[in-house]
PDB file of C-alpha atoms and ligand atoms in Angstrom:
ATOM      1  CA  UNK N  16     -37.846  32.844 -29.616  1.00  0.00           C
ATOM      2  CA  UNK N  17     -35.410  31.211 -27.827  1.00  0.00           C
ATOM      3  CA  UNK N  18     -32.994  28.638 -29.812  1.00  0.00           C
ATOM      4  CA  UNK N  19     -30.811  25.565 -28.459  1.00  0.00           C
ATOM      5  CA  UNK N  20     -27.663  25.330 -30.832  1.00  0.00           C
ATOM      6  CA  UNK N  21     -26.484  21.921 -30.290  1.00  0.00           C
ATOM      7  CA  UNK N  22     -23.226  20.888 -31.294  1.00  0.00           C
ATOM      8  CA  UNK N  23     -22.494  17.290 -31.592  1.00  0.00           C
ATOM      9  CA  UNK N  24     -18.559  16.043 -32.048  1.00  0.00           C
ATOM     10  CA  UNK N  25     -17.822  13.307 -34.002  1.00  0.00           C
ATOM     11  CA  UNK N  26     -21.403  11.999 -34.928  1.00  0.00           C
ATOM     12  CA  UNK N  27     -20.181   9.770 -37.142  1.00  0.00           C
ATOM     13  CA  UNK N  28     -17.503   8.403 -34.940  1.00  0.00           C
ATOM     14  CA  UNK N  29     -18.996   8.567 -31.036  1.00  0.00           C
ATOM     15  CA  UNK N  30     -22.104   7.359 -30.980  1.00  0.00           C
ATOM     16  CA  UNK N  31     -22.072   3.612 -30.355  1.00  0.00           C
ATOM     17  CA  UNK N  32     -24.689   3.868 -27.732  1.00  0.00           C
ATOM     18  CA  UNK N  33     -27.660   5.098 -29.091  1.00  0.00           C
ATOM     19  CA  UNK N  34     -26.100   8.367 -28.601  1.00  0.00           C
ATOM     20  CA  UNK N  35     -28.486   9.814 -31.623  1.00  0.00           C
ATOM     21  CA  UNK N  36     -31.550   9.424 -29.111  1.00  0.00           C
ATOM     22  CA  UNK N  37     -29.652  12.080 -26.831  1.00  0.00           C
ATOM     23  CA  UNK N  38     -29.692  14.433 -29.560  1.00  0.00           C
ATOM     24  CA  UNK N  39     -33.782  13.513 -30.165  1.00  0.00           C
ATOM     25  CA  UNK N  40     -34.501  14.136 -26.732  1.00  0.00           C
ATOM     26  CA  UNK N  41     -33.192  17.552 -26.709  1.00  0.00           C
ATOM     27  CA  UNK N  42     -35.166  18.678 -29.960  1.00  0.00           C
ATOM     28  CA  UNK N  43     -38.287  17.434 -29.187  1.00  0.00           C
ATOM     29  CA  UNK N  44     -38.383  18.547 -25.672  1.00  0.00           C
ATOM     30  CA  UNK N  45     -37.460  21.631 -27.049  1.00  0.00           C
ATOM     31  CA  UNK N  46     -39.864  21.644 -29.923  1.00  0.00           C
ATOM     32  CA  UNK N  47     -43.169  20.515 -27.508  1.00  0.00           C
ATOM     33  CA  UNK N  48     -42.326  23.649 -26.154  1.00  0.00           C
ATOM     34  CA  UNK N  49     -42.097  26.290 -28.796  1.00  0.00           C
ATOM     35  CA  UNK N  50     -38.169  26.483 -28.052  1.00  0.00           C
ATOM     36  CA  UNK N  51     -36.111  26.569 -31.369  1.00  0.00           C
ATOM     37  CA  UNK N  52     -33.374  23.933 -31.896  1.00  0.00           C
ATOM     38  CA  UNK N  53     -30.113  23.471 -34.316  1.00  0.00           C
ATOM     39  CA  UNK N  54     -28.137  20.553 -34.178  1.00  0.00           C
ATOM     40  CA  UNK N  55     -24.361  20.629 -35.977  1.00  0.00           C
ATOM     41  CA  UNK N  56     -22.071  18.014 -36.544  1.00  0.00           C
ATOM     42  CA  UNK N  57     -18.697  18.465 -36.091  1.00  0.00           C
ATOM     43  CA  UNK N  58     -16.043  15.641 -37.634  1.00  0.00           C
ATOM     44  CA  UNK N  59     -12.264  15.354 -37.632  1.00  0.00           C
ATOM     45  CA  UNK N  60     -10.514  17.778 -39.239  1.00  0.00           C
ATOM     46  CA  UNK N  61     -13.488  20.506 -38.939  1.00  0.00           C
ATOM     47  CA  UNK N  62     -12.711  23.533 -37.024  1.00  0.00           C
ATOM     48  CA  UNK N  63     -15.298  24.222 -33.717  1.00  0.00           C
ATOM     49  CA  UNK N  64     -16.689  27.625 -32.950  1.00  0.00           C
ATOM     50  CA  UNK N  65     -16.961  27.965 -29.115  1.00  0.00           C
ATOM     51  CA  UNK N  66     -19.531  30.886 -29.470  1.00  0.00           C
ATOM     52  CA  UNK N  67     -22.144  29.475 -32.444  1.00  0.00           C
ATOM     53  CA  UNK N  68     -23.310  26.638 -30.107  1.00  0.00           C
ATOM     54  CA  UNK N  69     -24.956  26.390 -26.531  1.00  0.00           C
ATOM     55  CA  UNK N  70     -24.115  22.551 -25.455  1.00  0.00           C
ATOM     56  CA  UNK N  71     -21.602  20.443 -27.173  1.00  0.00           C
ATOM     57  CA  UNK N  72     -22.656  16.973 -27.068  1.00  0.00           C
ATOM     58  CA  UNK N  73     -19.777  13.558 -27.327  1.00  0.00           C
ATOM     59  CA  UNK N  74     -21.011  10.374 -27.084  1.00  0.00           C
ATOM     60  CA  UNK N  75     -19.578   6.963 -26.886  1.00  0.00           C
ATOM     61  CA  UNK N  76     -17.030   4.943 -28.797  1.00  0.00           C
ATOM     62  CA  UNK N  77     -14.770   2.167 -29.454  1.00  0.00           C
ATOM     63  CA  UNK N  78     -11.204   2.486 -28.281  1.00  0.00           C
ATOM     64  CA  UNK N  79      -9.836   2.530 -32.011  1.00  0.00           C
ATOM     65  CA  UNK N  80     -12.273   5.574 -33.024  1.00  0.00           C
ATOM     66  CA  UNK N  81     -11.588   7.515 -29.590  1.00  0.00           C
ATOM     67  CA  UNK N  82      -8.188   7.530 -30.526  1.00  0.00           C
ATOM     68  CA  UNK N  83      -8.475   9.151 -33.690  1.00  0.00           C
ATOM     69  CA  UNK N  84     -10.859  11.376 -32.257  1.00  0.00           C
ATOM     70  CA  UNK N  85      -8.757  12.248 -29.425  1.00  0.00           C
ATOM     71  CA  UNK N  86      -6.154  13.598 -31.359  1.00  0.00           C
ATOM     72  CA  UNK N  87      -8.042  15.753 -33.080  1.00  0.00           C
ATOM     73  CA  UNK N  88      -9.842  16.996 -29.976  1.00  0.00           C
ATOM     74  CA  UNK N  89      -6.677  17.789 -28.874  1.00  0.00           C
ATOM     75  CA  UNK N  90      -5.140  19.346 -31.708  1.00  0.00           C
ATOM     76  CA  UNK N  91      -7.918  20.569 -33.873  1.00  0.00           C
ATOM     77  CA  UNK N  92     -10.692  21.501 -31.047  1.00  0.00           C
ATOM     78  CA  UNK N  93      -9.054  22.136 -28.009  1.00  0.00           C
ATOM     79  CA  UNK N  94      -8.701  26.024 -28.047  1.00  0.00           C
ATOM     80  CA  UNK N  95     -12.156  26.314 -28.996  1.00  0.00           C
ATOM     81  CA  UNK N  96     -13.793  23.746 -26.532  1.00  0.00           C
ATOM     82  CA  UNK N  97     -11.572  25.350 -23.332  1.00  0.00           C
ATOM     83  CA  UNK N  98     -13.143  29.041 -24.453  1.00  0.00           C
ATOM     84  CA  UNK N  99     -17.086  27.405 -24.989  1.00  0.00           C
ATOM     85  CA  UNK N 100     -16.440  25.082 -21.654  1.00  0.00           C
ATOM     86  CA  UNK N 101     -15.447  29.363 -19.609  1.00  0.00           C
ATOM     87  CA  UNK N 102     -17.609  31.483 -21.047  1.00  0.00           C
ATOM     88  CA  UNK N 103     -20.622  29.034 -19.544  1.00  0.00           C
ATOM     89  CA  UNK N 104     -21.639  26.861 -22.530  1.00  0.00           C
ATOM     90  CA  UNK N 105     -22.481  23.164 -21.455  1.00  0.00           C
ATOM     91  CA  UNK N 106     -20.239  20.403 -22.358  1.00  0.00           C
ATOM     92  CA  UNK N 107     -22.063  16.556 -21.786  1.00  0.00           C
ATOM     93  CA  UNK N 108     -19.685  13.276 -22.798  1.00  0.00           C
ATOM     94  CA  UNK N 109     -21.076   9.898 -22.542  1.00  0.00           C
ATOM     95  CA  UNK N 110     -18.398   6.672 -21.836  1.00  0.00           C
ATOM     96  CA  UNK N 111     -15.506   7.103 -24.734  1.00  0.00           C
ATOM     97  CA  UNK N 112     -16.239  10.887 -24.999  1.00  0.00           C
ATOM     98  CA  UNK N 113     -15.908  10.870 -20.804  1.00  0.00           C
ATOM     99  CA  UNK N 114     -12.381   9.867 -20.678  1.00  0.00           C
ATOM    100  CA  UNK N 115     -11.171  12.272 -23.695  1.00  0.00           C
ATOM    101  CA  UNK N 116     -12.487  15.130 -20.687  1.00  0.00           C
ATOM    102  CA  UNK N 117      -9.733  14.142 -18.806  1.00  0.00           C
ATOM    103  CA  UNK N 118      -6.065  14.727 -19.214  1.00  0.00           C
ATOM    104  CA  UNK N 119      -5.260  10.737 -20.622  1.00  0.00           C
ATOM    105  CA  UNK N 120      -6.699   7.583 -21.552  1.00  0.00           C
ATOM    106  CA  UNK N 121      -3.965   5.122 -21.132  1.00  0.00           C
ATOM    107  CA  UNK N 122      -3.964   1.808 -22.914  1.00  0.00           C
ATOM    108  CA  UNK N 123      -1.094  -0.638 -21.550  1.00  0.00           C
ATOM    109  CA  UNK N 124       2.017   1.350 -23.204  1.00  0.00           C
ATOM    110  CA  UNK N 125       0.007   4.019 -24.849  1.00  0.00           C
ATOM    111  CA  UNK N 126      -1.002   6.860 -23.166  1.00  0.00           C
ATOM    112  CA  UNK N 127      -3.244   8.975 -25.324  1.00  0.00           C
ATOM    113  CA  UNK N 128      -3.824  12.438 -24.854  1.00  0.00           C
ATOM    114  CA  UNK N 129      -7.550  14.207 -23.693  1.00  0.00           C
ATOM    115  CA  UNK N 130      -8.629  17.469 -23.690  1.00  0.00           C
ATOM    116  CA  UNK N 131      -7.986  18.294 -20.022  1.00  0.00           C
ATOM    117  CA  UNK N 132     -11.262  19.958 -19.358  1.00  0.00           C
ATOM    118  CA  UNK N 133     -11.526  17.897 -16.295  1.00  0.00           C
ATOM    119  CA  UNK N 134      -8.856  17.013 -14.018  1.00  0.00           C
ATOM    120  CA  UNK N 135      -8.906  13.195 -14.359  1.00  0.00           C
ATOM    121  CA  UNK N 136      -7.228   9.972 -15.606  1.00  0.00           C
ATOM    122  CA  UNK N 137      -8.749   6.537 -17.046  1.00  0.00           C
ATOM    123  CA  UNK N 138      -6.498   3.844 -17.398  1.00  0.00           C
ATOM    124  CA  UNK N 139      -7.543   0.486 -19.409  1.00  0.00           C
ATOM    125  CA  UNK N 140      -7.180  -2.613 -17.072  1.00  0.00           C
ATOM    126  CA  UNK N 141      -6.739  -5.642 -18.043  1.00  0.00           C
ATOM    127  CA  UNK N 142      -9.907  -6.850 -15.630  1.00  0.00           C
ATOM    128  CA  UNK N 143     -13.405  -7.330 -16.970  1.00  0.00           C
ATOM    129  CA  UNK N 144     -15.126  -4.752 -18.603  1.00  0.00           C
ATOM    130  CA  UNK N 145     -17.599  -3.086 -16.510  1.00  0.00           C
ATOM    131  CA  UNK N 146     -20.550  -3.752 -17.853  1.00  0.00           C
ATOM    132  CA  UNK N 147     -24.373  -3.234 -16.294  1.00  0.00           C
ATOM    133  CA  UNK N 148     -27.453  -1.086 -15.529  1.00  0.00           C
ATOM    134  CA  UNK N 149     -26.449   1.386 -13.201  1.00  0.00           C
ATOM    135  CA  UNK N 150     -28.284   4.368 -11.167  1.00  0.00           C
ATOM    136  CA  UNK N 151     -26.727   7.207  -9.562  1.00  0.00           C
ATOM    137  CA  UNK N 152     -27.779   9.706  -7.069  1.00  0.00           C
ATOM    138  CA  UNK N 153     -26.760  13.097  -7.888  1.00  0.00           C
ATOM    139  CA  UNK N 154     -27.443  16.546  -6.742  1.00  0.00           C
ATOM    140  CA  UNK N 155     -27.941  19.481  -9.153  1.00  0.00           C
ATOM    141  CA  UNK N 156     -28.778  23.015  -8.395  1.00  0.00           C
ATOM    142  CA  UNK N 157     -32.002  24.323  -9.508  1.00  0.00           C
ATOM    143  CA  UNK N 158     -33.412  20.799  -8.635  1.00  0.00           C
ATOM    144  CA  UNK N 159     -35.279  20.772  -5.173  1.00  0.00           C
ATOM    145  CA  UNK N 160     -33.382  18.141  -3.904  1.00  0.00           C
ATOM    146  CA  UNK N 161     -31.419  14.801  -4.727  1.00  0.00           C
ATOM    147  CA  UNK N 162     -32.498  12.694  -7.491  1.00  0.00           C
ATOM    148  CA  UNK N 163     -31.654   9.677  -9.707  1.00  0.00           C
ATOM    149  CA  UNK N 164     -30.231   9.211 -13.097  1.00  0.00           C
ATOM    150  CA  UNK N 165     -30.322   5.539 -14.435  1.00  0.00           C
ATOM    151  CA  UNK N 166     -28.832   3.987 -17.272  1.00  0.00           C
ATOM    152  CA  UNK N 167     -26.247   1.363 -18.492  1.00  0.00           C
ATOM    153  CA  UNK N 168     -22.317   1.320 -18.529  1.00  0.00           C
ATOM    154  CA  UNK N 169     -20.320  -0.486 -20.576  1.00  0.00           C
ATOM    155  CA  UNK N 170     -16.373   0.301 -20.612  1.00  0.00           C
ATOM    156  CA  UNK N 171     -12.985  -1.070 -20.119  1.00  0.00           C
ATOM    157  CA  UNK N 172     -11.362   1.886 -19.001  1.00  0.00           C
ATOM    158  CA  UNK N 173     -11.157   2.738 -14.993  1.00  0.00           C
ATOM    159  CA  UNK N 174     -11.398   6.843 -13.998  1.00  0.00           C
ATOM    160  CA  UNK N 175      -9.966   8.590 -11.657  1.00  0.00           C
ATOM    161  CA  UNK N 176     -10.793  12.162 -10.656  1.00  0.00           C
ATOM    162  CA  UNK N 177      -8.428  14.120  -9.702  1.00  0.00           C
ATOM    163  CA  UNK N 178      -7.950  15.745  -6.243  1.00  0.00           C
ATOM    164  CA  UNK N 179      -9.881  19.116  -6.682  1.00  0.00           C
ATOM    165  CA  UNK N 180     -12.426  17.226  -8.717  1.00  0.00           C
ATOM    166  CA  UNK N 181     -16.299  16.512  -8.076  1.00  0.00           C
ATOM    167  CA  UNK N 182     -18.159  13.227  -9.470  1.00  0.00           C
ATOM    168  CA  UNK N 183     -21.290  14.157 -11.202  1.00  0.00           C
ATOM    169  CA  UNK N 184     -22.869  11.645  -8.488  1.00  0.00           C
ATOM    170  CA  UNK N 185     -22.858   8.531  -6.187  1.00  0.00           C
ATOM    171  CA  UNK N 186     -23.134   5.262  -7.030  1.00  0.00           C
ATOM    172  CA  UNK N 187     -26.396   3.421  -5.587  1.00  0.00           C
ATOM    173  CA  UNK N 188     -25.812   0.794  -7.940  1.00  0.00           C
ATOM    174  CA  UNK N 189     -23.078  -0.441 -11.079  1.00  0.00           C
ATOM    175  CA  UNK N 190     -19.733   0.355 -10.701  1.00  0.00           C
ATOM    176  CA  UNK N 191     -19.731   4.355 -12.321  1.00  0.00           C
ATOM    177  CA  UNK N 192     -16.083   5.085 -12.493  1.00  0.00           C
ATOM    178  CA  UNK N 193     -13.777   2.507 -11.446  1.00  0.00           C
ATOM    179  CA  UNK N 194     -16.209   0.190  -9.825  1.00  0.00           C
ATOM    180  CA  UNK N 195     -14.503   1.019  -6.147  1.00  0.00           C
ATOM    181  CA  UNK N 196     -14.543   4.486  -5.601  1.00  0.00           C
ATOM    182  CA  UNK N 197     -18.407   4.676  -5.692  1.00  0.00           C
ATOM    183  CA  UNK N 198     -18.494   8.276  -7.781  1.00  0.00           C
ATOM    184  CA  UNK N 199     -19.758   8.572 -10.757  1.00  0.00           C
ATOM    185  CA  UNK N 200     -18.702  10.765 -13.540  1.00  0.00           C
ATOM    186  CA  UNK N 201     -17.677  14.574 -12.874  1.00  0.00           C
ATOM    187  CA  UNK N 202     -19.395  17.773 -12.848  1.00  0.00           C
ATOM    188  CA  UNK N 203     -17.115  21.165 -13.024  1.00  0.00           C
ATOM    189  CA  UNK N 204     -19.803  23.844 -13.512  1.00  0.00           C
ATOM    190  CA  UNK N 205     -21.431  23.047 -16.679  1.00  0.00           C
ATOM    191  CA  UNK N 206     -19.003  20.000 -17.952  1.00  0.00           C
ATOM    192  CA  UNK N 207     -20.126  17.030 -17.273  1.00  0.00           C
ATOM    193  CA  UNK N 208     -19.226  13.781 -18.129  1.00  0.00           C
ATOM    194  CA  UNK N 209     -20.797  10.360 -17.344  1.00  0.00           C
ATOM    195  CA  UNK N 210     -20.528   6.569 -18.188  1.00  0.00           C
ATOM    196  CA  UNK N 211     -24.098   6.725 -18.317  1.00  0.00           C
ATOM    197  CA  UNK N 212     -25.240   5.612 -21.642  1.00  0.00           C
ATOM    198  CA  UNK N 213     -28.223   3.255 -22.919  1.00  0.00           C
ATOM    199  CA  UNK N 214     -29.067   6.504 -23.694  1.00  0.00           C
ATOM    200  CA  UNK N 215     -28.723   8.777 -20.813  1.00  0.00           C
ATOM    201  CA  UNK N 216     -31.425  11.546 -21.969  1.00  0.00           C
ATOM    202  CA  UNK N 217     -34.897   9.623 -23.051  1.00  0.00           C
ATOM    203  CA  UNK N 218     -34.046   7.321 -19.610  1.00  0.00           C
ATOM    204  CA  UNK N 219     -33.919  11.147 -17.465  1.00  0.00           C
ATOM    205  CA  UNK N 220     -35.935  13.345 -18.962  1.00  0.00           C
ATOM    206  CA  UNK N 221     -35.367  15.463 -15.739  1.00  0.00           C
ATOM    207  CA  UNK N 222     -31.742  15.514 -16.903  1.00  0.00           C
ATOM    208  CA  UNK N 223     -32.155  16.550 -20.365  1.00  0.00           C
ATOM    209  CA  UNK N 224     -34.862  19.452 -18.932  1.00  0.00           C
ATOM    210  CA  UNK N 225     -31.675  20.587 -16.489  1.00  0.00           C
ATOM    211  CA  UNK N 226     -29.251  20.673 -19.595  1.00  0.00           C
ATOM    212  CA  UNK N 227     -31.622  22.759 -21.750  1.00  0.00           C
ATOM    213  CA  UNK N 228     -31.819  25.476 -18.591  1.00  0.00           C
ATOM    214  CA  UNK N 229     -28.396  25.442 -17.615  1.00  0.00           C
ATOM    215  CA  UNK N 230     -27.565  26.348 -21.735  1.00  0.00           C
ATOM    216  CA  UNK N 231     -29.677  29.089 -22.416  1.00  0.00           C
ATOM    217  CA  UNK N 232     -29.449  30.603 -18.910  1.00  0.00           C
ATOM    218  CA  UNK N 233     -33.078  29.754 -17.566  1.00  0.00           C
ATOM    219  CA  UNK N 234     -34.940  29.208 -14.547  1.00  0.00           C
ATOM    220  CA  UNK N 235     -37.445  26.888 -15.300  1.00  0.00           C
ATOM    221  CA  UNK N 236     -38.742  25.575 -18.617  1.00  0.00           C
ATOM    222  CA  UNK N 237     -42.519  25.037 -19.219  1.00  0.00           C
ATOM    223  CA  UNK N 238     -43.888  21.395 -17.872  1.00  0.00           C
ATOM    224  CA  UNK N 239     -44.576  18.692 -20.414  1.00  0.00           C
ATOM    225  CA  UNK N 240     -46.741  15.642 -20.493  1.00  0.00           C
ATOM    226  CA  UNK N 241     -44.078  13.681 -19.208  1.00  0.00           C
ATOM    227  CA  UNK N 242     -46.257   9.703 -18.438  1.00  0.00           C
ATOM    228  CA  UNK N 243     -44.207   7.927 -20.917  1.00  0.00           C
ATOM    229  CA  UNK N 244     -40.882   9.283 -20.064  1.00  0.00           C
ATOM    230  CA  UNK N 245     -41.605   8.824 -16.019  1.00  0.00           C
ATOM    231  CA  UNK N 246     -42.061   5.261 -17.236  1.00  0.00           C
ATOM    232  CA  UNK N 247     -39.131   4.764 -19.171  1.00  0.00           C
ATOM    233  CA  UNK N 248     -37.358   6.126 -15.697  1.00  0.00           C
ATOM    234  CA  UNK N 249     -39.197   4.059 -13.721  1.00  0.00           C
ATOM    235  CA  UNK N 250     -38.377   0.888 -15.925  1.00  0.00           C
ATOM    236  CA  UNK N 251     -34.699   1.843 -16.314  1.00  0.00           C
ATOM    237  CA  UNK N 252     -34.708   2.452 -12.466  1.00  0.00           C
ATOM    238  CA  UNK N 253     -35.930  -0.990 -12.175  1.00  0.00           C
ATOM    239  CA  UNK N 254     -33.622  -2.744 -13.864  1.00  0.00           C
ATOM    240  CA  UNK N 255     -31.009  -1.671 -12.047  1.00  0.00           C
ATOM    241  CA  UNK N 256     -32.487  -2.375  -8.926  1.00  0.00           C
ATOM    242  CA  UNK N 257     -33.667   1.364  -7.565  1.00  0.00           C
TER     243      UNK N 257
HETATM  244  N1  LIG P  30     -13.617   2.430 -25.294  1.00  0.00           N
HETATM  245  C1  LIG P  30     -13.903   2.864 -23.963  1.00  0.00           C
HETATM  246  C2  LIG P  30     -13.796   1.776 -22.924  1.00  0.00           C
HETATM  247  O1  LIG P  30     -14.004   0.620 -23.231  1.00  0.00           O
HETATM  248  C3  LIG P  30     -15.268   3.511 -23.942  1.00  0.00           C
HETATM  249  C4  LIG P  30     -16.345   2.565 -24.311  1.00  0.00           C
HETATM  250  C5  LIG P  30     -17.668   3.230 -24.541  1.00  0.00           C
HETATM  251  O2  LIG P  30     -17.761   4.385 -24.965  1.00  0.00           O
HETATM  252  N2  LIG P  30     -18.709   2.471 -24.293  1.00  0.00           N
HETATM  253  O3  LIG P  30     -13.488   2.062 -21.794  1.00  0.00           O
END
């Protein structure tokens, strides 16, 4: 039987946006279909396998908390995360565990350190936060065509990709990563990070279906009774105007 090993960093530390439901979404929809699923946590100090897990999951957080984690990322995790992130496995951050991608998160004089999966930059303004429902039109392989993930951003910190760089999508509505560059997020391969939170999975079920595929290497998963989560797309679509 076929098994998702989920690792998720910092449980205790990034997940201030329902970030847990993420995790939910990915277990049930694996266990409605017979698909076996293991969830680790990971915390600071603990060491991180690249090879005993399938998708590494890190969700959102306050500035104070991404700080501690990002040092630890950095000098705890790194090695491991860079060989998981090669050899295929699929990396997801939401908001706070976005920007630690990237190669710093700089606040005024401070300029803390990420992981440098991704080749990109977020920079804490002192303009409002950038707060709202947002939707996004993105386009995945293995989907049939271009299609819509909707959720809700919250964050201080403005992103910049750099050069080489693709955004996970375009902005149809919210501000994604700096509110003026209309991309949203990034996608290199199977990293991918997002502002999208609220949380991202249960609102794009779709999404969650393409993240179980793309980590165990499959071409289609098995269809699901899918009303209620259509209609919690539909409603998140709807409230941010799509
Ligand atoms: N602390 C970061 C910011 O404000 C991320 C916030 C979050 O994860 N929601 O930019």
């Amino acid at each position: 039987m076929a098994e998702l090993r989920v690792c998720a960093l910092y449980p205790d530390l990034m997940n201030i946006y329902a970030d847990r439901g993420n995790m939910l979404m990915l277990q049930w929809r694996c266990a409605w279909r017979k698909i076996g699923f293991r969830l680790v946590g990971v915390g600071l100090g603990d060491e991180l396998s690249s090879d005993e897990h399938d998708l590494f999951y890190i969700g959102g957080g306050q500035d104070r908390d991404q700080l501690l984690c990002a040092r630890d990322l950095v000098e705890v995790k790194s090695g491991a995360l860079h060989a998981a992130a090669e050899r295929g496995a699929v990396v997801l951050a939401v908001c706070g565990g976005y920007q630690l991608l990237g190669h710093a998160y700089v606040l005024g004089a401070q300029e803390v350190a990420g992981v440098g999966l991704v080749d990109l930059r977020t920079v804490r303004e002192e303009g409002p936060r950038l707060i709202g429902n947002v939707a996004i039109e993105v386009e995945l392989d293995g989907e049939p065509g271009p299609r819509v993930l909707a959720g809700f951003e919250n964050h201080g910190g403005r992103t910049v990709l750099g050069p080489g760089e693709q955004p996970l999508g375009r902005v149809l509505r919210g501000n994604g990563n700096d509110g003026a560059s209309g991309q949203e997020g990034v996608r290199r391969g199977n990293v991918i990070g997002t502002y999208l939170h609220g949380p991202l999975l249960p609102k794009n079920a779709w999404f969650a279906d393409w993240l179980i595929r793309r980590a165990l290497g499959l071409d289609a998963l098995e269809p699901l009774d899918d009303e209620l989560e259509r209609q919690a797309h539909l409603s998140a679509r709807r409230a941010a105007g799509v």
